Tab-separated table of C-alpha atoms in Angstrom:
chain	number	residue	atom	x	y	z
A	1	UNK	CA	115.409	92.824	105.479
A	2	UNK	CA	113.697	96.286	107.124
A	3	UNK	CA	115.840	97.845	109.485
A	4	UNK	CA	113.565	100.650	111.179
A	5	UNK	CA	114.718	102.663	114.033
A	6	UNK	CA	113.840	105.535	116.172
A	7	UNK	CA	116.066	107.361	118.500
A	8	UNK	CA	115.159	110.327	120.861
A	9	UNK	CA	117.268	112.920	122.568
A	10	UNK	CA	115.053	115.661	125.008
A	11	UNK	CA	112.466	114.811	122.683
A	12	UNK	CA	114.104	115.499	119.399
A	13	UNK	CA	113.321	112.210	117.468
A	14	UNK	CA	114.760	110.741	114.466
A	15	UNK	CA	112.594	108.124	112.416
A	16	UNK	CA	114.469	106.258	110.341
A	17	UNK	CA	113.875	102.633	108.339
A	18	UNK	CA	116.071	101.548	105.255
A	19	UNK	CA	115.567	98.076	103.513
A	20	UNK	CA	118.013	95.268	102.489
A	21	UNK	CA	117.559	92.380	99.469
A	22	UNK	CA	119.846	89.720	99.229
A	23	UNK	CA	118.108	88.483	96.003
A	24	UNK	CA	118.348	90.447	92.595
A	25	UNK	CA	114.795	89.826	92.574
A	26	UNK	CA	114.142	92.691	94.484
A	27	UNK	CA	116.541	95.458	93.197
A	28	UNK	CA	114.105	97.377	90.640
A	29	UNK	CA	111.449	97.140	93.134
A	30	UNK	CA	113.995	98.371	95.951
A	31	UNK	CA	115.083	100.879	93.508
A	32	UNK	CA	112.083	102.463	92.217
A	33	UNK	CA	111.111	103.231	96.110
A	34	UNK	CA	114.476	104.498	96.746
A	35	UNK	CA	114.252	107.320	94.089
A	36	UNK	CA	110.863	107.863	94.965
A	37	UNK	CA	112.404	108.805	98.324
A	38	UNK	CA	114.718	110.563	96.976
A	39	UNK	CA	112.840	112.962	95.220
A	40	UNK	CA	110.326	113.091	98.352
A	41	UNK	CA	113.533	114.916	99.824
A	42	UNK	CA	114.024	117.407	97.015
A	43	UNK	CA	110.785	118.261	97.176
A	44	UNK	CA	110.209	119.143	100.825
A	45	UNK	CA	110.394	121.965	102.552
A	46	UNK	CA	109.347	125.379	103.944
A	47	UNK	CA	106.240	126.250	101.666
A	48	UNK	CA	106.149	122.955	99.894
A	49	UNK	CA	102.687	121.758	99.472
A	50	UNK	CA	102.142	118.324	100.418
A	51	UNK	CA	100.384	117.915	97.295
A	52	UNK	CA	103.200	118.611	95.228
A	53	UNK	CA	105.700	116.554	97.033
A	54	UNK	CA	103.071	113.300	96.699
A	55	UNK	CA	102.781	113.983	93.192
A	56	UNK	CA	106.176	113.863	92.882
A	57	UNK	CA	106.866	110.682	94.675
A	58	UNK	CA	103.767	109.249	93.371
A	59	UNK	CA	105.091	110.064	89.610
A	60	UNK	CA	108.929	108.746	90.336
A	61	UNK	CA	108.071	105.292	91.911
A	62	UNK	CA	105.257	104.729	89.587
A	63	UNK	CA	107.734	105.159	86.774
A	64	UNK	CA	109.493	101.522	88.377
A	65	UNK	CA	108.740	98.426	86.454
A	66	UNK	CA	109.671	94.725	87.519
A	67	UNK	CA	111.053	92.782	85.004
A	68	UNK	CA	110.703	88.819	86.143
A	69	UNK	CA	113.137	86.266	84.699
A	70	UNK	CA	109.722	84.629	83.045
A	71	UNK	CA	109.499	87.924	80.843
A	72	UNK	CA	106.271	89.334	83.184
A	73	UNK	CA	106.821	92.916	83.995
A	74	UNK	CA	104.705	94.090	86.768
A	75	UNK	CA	104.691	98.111	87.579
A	76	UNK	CA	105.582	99.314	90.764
A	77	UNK	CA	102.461	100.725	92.853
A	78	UNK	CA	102.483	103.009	95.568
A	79	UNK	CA	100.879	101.782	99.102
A	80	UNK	CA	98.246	104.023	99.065
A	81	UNK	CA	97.280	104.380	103.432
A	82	UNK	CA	101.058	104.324	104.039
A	83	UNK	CA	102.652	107.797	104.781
A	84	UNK	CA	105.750	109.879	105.967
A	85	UNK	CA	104.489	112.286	108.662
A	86	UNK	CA	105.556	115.378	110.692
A	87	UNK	CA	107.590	115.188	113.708
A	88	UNK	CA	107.120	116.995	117.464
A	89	UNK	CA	108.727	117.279	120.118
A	90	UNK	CA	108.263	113.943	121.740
A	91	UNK	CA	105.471	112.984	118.735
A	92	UNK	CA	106.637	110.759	116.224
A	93	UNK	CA	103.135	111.537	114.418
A	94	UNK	CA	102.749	114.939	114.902
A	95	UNK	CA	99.412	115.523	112.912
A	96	UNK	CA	100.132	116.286	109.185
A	97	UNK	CA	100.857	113.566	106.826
A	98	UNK	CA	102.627	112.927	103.630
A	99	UNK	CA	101.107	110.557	101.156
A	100	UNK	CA	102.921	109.133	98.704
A	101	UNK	CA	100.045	110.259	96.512
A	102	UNK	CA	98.020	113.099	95.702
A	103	UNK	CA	95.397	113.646	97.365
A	104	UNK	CA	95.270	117.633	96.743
A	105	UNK	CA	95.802	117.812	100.011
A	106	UNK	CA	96.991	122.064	99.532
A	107	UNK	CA	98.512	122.466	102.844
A	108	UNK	CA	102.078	124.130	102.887
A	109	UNK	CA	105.135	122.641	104.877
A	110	UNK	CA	105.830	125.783	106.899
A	111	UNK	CA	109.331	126.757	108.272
A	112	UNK	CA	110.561	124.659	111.185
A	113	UNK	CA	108.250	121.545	110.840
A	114	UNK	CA	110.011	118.512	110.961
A	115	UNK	CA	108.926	115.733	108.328
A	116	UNK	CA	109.592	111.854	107.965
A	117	UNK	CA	109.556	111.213	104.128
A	118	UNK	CA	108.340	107.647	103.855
A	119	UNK	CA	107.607	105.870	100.567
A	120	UNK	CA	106.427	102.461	99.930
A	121	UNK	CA	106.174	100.609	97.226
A	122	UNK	CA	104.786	97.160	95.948
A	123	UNK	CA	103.863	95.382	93.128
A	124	UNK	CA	100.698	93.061	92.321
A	125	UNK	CA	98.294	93.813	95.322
A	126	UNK	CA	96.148	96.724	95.332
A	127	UNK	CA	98.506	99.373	96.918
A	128	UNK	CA	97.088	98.930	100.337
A	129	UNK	CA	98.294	97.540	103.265
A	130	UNK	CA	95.436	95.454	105.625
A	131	UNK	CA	95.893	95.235	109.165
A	132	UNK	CA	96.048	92.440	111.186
A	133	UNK	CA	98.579	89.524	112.932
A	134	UNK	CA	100.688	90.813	115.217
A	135	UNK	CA	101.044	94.306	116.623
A	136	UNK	CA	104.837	95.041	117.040
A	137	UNK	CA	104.707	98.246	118.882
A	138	UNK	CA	102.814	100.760	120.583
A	139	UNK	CA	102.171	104.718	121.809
A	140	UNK	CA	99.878	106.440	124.049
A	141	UNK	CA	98.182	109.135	121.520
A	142	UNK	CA	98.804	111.579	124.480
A	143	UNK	CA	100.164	110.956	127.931
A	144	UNK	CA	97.597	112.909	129.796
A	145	UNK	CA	94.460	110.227	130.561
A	146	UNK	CA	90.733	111.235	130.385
A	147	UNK	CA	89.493	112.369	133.125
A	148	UNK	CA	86.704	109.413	133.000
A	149	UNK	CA	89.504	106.978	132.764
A	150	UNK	CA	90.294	106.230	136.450
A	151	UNK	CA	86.244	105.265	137.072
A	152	UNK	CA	86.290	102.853	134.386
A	153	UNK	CA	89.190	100.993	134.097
A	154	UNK	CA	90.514	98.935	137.198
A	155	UNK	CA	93.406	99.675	139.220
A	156	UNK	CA	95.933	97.523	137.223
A	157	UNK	CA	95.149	98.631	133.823
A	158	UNK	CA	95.557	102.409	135.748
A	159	UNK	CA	98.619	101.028	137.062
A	160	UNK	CA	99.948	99.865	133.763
A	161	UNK	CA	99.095	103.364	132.022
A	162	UNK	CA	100.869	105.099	134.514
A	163	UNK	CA	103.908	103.021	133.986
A	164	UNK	CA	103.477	103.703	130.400
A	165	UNK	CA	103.346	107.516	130.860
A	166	UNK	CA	106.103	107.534	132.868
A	167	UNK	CA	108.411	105.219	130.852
A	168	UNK	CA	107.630	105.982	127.470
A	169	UNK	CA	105.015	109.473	127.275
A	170	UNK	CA	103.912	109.608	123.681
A	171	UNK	CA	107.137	107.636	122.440
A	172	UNK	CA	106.798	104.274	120.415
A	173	UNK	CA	107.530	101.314	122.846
């Protein structure tokens, strides 16, 4: 079970998800990504460099092994195009990310920046996660339109985007 939640006071937003297993199965798995986590937090911070703190993580959950009750033991893989991200005022993505592996990206967390420390973890697979099925949410990547948008979208789908702006701005809905 993923529990993942976001809540928003005058634009200061929290972004938070935690998982659940009801099945043994899952604990090593649930546990490697956990510590990863955990040492994503320990790492972070003013003049961090994002390259450091994905090593880090990267090097902690990769560490995990599954052991299956048929003696198989599968290692825990990061998911590779999965990230944490910095937080703005009213942007839950607020342009820098956080892999959970390095990329030698060299750019320093800087005093004051907000960061979500997301790590996930799988194993078998290739570490990726594909898109497609259902969308479950959405945001406007900024709430003011393009100018050219009112001459080529109809009056509805103006309509709707206006709602949307007004409602939600760049929050998730």
């Amino acid at each position: 079970l993923k529990v993942d939640y976001g809540v928003h006071v005058e634009g200061h937003i929290l972004d938070c998800a935690f998982s659940m297993s009801f099945d043994p199965m899952h604990d090593e798995l649930m546990r490697a990504v956990q510590e990863a986590t955990e040492e994503g937090l320990r790492q972070v911070g003013h003049d961090a460099r994002i390259c450091e703190v994905s090593r880090c993580i990267q090097e902690v959950m990769e560490a995990g092994e599954v052991h299956h009750p048929n003696g198989k033991v599968l290692p825990v893989k990061v998911i590779k195009n999965l990230t944490g991200h910095m937080i703005g005022p009213y942007k839950i993505h607020a342009g820098k990310s956080l892999p959970s592996v390095n990329t030698g990206d060299q750019t320093r967390m800087l005093a004051g920046e907000l960061w979500a420390v997301e790590t996930f973890g799988s194993v078998g697979g290739y570490g990726y996660v594909g898109h497609g099925g259902n969308c479950s949410h959405f945001m406007r990547a900024s709430s003011a339109a393009p100018t050219w948008q009112s001459s080529v979208l109809s009056a509805k789908a103006t309509d709707l985007l206006e709602l949307i702006d007004k409602r939600f701005g760049t929050l998730a809905f």
